[in-house]
XYZ file of C-alpha atoms in Angstrom:
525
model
C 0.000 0.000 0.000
C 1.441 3.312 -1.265
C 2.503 5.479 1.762
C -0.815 7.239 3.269
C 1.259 10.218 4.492
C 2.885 10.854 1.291
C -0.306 10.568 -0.184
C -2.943 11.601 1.557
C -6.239 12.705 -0.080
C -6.309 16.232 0.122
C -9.114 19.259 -0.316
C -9.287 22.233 -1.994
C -7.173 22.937 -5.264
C -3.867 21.756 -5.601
C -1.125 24.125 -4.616
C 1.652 25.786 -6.603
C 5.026 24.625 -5.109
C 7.298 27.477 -4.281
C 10.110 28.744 -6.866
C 12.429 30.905 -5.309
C 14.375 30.999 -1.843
C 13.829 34.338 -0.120
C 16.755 36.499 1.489
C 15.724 34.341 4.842
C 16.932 30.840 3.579
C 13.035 30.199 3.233
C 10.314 28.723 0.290
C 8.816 31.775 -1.245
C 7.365 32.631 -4.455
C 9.061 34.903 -6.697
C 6.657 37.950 -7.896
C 6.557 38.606 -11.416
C 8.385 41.091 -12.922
C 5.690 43.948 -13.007
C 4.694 43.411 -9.488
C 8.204 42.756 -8.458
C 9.312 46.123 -9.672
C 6.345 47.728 -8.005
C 7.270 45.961 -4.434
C 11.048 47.271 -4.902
C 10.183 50.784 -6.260
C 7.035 51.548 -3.391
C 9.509 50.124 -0.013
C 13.127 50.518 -1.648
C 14.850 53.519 -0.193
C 17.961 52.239 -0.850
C 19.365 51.836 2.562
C 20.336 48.134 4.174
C 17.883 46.681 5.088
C 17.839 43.615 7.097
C 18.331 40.779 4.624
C 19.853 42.920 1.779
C 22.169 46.106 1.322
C 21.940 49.038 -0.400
C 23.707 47.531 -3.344
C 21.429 44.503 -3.503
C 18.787 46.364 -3.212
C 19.708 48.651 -5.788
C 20.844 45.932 -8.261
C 17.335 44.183 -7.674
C 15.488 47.251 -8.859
C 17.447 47.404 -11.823
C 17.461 44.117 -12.970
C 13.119 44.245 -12.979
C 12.771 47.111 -14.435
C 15.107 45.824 -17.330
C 12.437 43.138 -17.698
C 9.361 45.567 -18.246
C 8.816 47.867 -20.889
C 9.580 51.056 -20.459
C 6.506 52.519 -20.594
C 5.644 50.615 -17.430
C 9.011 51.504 -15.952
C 7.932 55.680 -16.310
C 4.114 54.448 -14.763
C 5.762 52.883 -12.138
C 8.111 56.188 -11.278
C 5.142 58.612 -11.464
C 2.487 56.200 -9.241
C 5.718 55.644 -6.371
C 6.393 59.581 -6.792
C 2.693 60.572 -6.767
C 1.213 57.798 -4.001
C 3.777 56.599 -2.645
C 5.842 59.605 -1.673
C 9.338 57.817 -2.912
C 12.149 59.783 -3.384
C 15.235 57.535 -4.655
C 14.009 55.342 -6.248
C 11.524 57.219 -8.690
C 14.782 59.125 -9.754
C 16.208 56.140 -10.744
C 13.714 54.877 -12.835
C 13.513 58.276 -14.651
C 17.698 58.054 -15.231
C 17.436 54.493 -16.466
C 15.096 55.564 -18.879
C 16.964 58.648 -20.312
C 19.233 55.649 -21.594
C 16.508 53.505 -23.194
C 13.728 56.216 -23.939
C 14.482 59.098 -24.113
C 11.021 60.768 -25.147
C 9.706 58.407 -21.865
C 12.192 60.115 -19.470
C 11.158 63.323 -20.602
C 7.994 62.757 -19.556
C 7.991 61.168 -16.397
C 10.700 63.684 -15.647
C 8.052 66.027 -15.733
C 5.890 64.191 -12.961
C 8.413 63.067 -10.427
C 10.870 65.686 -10.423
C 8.393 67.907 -8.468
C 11.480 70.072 -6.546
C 14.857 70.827 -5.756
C 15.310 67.499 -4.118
C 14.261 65.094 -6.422
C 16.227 67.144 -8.767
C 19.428 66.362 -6.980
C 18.649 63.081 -6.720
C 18.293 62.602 -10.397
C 21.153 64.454 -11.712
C 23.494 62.486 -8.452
C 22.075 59.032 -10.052
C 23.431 59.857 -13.781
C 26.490 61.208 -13.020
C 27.407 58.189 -10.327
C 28.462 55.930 -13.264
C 25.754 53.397 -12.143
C 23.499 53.364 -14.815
C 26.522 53.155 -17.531
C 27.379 57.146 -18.077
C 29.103 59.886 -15.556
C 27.945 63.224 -17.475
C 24.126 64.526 -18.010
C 24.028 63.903 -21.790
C 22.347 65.875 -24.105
C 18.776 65.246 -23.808
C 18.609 65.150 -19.657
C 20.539 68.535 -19.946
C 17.566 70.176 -21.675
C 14.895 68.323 -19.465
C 17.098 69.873 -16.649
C 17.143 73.392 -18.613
C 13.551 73.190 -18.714
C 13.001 72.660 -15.496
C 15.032 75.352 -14.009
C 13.383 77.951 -16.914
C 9.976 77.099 -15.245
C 10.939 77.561 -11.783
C 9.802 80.888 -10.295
C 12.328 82.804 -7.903
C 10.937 81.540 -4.575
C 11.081 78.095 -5.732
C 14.787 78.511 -6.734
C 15.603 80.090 -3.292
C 14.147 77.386 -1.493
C 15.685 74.590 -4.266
C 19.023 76.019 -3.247
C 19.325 74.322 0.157
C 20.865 70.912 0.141
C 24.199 69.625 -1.844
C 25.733 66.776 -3.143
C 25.408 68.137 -6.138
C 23.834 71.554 -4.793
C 21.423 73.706 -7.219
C 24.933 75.724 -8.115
C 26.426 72.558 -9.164
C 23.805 71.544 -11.082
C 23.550 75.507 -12.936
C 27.493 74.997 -14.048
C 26.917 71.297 -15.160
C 23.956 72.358 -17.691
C 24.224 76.156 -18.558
C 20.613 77.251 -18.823
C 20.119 80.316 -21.141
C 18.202 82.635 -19.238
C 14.967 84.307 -20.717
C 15.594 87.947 -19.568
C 18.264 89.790 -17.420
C 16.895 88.834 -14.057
C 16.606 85.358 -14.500
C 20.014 85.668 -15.575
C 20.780 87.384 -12.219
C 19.163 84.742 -10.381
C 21.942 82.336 -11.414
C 24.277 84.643 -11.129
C 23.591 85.081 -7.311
C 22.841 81.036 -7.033
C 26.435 80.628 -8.286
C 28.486 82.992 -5.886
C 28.790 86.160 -8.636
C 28.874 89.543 -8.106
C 25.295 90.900 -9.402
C 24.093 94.504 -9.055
C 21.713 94.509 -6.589
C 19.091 96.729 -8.909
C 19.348 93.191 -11.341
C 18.099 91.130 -8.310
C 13.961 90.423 -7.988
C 12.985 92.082 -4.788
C 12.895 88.402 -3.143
C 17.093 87.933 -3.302
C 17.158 91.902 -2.549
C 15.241 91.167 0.338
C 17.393 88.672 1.699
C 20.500 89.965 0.834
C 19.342 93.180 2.898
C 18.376 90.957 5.886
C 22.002 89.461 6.113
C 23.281 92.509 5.823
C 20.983 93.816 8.562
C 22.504 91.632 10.879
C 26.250 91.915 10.044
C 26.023 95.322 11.163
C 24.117 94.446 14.439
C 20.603 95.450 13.475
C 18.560 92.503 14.802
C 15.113 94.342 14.350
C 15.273 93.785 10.402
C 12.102 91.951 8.758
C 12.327 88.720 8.617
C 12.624 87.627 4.669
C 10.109 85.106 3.146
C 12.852 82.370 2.203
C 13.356 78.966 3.322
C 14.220 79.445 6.957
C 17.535 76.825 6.400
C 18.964 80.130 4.158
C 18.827 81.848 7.436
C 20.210 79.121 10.150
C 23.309 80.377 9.783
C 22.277 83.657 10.745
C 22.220 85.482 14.770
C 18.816 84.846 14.691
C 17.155 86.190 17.657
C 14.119 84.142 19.509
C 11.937 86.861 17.720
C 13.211 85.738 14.350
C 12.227 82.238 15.447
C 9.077 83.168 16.063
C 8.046 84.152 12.797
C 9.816 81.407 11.000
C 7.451 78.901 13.307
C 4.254 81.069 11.869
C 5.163 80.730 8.613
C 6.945 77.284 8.261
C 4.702 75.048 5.945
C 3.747 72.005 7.495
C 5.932 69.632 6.922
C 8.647 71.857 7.865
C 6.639 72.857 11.090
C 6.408 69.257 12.025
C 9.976 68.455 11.157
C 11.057 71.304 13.471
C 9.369 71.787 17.087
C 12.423 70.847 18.473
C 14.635 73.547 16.973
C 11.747 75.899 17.368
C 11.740 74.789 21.330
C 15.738 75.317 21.666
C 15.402 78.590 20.149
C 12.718 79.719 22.377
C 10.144 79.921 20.281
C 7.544 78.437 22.668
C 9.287 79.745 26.113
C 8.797 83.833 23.875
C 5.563 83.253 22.302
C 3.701 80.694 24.499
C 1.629 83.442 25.579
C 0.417 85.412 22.469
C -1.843 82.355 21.297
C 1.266 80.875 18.819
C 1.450 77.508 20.191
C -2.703 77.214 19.627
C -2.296 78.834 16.145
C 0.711 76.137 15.377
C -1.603 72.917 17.158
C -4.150 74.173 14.834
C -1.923 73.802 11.922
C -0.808 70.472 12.606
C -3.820 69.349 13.250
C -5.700 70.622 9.991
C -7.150 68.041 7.626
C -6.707 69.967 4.155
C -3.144 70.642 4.993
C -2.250 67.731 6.330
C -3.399 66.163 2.854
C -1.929 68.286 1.011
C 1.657 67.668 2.674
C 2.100 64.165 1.881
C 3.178 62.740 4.770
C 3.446 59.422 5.857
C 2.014 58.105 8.990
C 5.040 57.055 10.415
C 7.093 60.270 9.876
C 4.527 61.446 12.059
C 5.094 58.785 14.824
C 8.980 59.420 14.400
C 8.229 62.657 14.950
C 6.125 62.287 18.362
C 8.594 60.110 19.904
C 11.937 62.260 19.467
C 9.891 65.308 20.579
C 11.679 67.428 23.293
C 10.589 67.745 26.738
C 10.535 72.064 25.979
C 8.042 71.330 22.757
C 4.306 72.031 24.866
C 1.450 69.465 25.418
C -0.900 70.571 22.939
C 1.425 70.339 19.910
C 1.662 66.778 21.156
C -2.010 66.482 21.087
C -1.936 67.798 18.037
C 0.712 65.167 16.237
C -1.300 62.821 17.584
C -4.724 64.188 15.666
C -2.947 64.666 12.700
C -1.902 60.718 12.998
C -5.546 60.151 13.007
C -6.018 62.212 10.057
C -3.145 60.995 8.019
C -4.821 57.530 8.193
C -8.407 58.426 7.491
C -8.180 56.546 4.340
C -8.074 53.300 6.200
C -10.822 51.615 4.878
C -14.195 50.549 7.258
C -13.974 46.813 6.329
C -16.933 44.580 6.246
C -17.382 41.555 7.864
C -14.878 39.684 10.619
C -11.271 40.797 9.971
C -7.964 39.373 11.736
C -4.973 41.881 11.612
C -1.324 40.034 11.669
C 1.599 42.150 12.311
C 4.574 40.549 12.320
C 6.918 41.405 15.168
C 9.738 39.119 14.851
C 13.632 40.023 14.839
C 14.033 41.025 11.267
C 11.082 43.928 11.683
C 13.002 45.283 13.920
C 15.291 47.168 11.515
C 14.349 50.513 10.392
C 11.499 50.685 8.085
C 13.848 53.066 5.815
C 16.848 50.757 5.838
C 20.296 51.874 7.530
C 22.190 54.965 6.452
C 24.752 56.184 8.039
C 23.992 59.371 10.309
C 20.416 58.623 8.525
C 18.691 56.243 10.023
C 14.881 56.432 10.726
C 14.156 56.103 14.630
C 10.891 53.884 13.211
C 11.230 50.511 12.841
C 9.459 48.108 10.647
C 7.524 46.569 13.243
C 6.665 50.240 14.665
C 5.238 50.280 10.945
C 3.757 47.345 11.029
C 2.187 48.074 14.941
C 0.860 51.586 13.549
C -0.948 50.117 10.119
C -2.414 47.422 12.489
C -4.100 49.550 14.971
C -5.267 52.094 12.116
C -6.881 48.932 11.091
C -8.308 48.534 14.624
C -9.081 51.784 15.430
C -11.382 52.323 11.827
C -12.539 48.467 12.552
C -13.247 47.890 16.540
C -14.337 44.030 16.080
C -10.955 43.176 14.139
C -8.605 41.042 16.115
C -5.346 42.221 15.722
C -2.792 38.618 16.342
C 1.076 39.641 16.392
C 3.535 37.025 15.655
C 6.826 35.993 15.394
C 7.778 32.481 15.694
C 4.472 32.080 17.960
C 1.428 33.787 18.491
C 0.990 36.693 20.223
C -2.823 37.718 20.086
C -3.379 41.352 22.328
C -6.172 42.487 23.501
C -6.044 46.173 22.267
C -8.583 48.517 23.194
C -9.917 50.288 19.386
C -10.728 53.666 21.518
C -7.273 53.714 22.355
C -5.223 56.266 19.792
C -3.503 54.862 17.197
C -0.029 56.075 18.633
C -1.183 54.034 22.235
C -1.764 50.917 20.759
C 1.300 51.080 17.886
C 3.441 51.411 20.996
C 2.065 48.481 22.614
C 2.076 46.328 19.366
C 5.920 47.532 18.748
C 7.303 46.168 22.366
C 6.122 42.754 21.223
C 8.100 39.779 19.959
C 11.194 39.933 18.303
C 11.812 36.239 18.016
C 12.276 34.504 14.521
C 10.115 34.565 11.192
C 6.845 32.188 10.948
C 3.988 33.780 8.813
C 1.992 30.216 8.926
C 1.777 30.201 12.523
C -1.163 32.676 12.668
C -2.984 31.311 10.008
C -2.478 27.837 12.062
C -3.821 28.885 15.223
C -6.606 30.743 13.180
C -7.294 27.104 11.879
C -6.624 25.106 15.541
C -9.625 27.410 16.641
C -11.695 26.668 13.470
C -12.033 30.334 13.327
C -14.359 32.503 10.582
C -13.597 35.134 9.019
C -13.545 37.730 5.809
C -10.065 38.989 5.933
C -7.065 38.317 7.025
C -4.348 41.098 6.727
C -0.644 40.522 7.257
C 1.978 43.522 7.739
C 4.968 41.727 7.496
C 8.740 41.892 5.185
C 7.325 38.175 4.225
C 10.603 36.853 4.983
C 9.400 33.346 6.833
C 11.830 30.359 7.201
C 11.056 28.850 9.931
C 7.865 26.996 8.330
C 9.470 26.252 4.987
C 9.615 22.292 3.379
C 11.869 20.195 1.225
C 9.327 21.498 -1.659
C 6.035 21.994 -2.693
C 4.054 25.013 -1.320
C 5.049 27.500 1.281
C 3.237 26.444 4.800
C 1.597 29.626 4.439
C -0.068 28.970 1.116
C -1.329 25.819 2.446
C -2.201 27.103 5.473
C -4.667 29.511 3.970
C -6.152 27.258 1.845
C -7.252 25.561 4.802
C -9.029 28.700 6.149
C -10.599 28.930 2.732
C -12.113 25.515 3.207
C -14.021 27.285 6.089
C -14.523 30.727 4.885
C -14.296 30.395 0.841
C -15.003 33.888 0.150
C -12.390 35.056 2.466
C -9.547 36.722 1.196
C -6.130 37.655 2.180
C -3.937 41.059 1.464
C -0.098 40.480 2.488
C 1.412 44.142 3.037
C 4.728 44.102 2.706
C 7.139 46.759 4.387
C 10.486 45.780 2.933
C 11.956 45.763 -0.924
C 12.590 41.868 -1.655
C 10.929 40.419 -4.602
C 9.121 36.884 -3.010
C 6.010 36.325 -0.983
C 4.743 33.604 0.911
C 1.740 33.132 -1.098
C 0.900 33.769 -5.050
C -1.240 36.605 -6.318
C -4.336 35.492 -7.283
C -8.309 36.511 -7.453
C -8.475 35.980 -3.437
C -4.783 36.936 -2.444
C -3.308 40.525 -2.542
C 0.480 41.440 -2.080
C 1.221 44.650 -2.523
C 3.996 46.909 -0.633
C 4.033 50.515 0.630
C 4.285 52.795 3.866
C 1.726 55.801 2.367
C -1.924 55.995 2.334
C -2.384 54.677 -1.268
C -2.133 51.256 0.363
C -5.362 51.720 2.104
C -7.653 52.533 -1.184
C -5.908 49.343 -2.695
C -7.040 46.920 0.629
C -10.330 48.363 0.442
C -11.248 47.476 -3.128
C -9.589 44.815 -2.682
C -11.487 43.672 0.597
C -15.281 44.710 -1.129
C -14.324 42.996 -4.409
C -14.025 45.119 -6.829
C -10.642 43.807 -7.878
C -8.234 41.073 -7.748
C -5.132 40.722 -6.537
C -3.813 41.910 -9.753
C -4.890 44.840 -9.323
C -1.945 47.069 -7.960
C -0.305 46.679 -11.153
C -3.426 46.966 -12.587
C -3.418 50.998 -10.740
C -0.004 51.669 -11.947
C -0.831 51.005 -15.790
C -3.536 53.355 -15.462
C -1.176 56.262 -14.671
C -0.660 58.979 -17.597
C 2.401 59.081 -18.296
């Protein structure tokens, strides 16, 4: 009698066996290119990450988007840019395609290259050598051109902070013709000449004045409307400070309570209604939209605050968490949340830079997404897990920043994304959707061959529940998952709000789990 172990009768559809080995040592399934590229371009920041270096990471991103076409390579730049609030990578997509297609670069140049930043990061990625060429080349020259013709003074100004190459550099490297004599003034000043101040728009007057001001001692001058880091090197007096706090656009405001608190901003004006005025700010819906942050910017933010920064701009981070993760979706029926907390999450969710490290981990990232869930969703059951099961009992009235804490002192054992599923499945448990926020790298459950343990595992819940489905969000750039995309499994990878429209479609139907490629190929490019 053939061996009744080996083969047992099973139910449900047969299984696809894994094809790839993840960064772990573990069975995983490879994503195809499209999504692959998506995964690598929405996470990659191009820092080390746990499992894989910059390099790796780097090489990874190239070697998908060399498997696309190129149109889907400039979709892909423009949806990460415009939903997913990526910097690097974006402007590597765009200088990969100034080699292949040209008339393609142009135009996702257009889309991603949104300010002085992303700017820098473009022109640093040509001239690196990476990509196959050190100098601009003709045609990104002119798309560079172009872009500094359209920029208005202002934006200039504030484009000129930041280096490596700085805005100067970047003037000598492509010599943009300028339109009329002040424009031509403009780079003149951003390059260190000698320009009559009559040539100068009022704005560089302005500020030129100021400086001056306070060379010769005069500390009452007006503050100029510039980018406050043109003035840091300035003897800025607590009054200065002041005014750079009321008019410091949000991000800035949020990036900066502590500097405004060691220059006295709150200990001078605590009394004059500015720390209501800047609470308000934080905490304002439109604004907060408009700014593009990402909800755990915002918990980095809250945690480094300084003892001097006052109570209710803490309050107020905190509401603006709430707000920055409105778009989590009200899900319908009985939903289990599965963060996974193991040692690997613990590394930042940005990777490791030197001197740049994010403070937020990706289990803090995982913890926050997880009680957004809960907080929008009070019946879901929110199960951590690393290599065991770790179900909480989280209060959903709780804020969001509460219970993220709580989730992110959990765990921090080894990798086992089947194990939830499994006790899920010991408990013969129903359910709708099952949610894991995870890097997917599981090893400790993996086979000889065949199927992941995860795959299988959800199949089983499926027997139960067969219109259940399952969205895997993954927080890290590596191209495998435990389970294939299919019409009831999602994977799809991120850390901004687009994420959230995705799951809930997703979750009432109205796609399958092809469908985050599906959103990038609808971008105009």
């Amino acid at each position: 009698m053939a061996n009744k172990q080996l083969f047992a009768s099973s139910r449900g559809r047969l299984l696809p066996g894994a094809d790839t080995v993840n960064e772990a040592g573990g069975l995983a399934y490879a994503l195809p290119p499209k999504a692959a590229l998506a995964q690598l371009v929405m996470t990659g920041t191009l820092g080390n990450a746990f499992y894989a270096n910059a390099q790796a990471q780097l090489d990874a991103l190239l070697d998908c988007a060399r498997q696309v076409d190129p149109l889907y390579v400039a979709k892909t730049a423009v949806f990460a840019r415009r939903h997913g609030y990526m910097k690097d990578t974006p402007a590597v997509l765009v200088a990969m395609l100034t080699l292949s297609s040209p008339d393609l670069a142009r135009r996702a140049f257009e889309q991603v290259v949104d300010n002085g930043r992303m700017l820098r990061n473009f022109v640093q990625v040509l001239r690196s050598g990476v990509l196959g060429r050190k100098s601009l080349g003709s045609a990104p020259k002119r798309m560079v051109q172009r872009w500094l013709d359209d920029r208005a003074v202002a934006q200039l100004m504030n484009d000129a902070v930041g280096q490596s190459p700085s805005l100067a550099d970047i003037i000598k490297m492509v010599h943009p013709r300028p339109v009329n004599p002040e424009r031509e003034a403009v780079y003149g000043w951003l390059l260190g000449r000698t320009v009559a101040a009559e040539q100068l728009p009022e704005q560089v007057r302005t500020y030129e004045a100021f400086k001056a001001a306070l060379a010769a001692d005069d500390r009452k001058a007006p503050l100029p409307a510039v980018n406050f880091q043109l003035l840091t090197a300035l003897p800025l007096t607590p009054v200065h400070w002041i005014e750079i706090a009321r008019r410091a656009p949000w991000q800035t405001l949020r990036m900066n309570l502590n500097t405004y608190a060691r220059h006295g901003v709150f200990a001078e004006g605590g009394t004059d209604g500015l720390v209501s005025d800047l609470a308000a700010r934080l905490r304002d819906g439109e604004t907060i939209r408009r700014a593009r942050v990402l909800p755990f910017q915002l918990l980095a933010t809250w945690r480094a605050l300084d003892e001097r920064v006052p109570v209710e701009l803490r309050e107020a981070l905190q509401d603006a968490m709430e707000i920055a993760l409105e778009n989590v979706p009200v899900l319908a029926g009985k939903v289990y949340v599965l963060p996974d907390v193991s040692g690997s999450m613990g590394a930042p969710v940005t990777g490791a830079r030197q001197g740049a490290s994010s403070q937020v981990t990706c289990r803090d990232a995982a913890a926050l997404i997880a009680s957004a869930i809960l907080r929008r969703n009070p019946s879901a059951q929110v199960i951590a897990f690393d290599d065991q099961v770790r179900p909480l009992a989280l209060n959903p009235r709780d804020s969001v920043t509460t219970n993220a804490e709580v989730l992110a002192r959990t765990g921090g054992g080894g990798t086992n994304t089947s194990q939830p599923l499994a006790w899920l499945n010991g408990r013969q448990a129903r359910g709708d959707l099952v949610l894991y926020c995870s890097d997917n790298e599981s090893w400790m459950d993996s086979q000889h061959a065949g199927a992941t343990e995860t795959l299988r595992q959800w199949e089983a819940f499926r027997v139960r529940n067969p219109a259940a489905r399952l969205v895997c969000l993954d927080l890290q750039p590596y191209a495998g998952s435990q389970v294939v995309s299919r019409a009831d499994i999602l994977n799809i990878g991120g850390f901004s709000d687009a994420v959230f429209e995705v799951l809930g479609r997703f979750a009432r139907g109205e796609h399958d789990g092809e469908h985050w490629v599906a959103a990038i190929e609808a971008v105009e490019v």
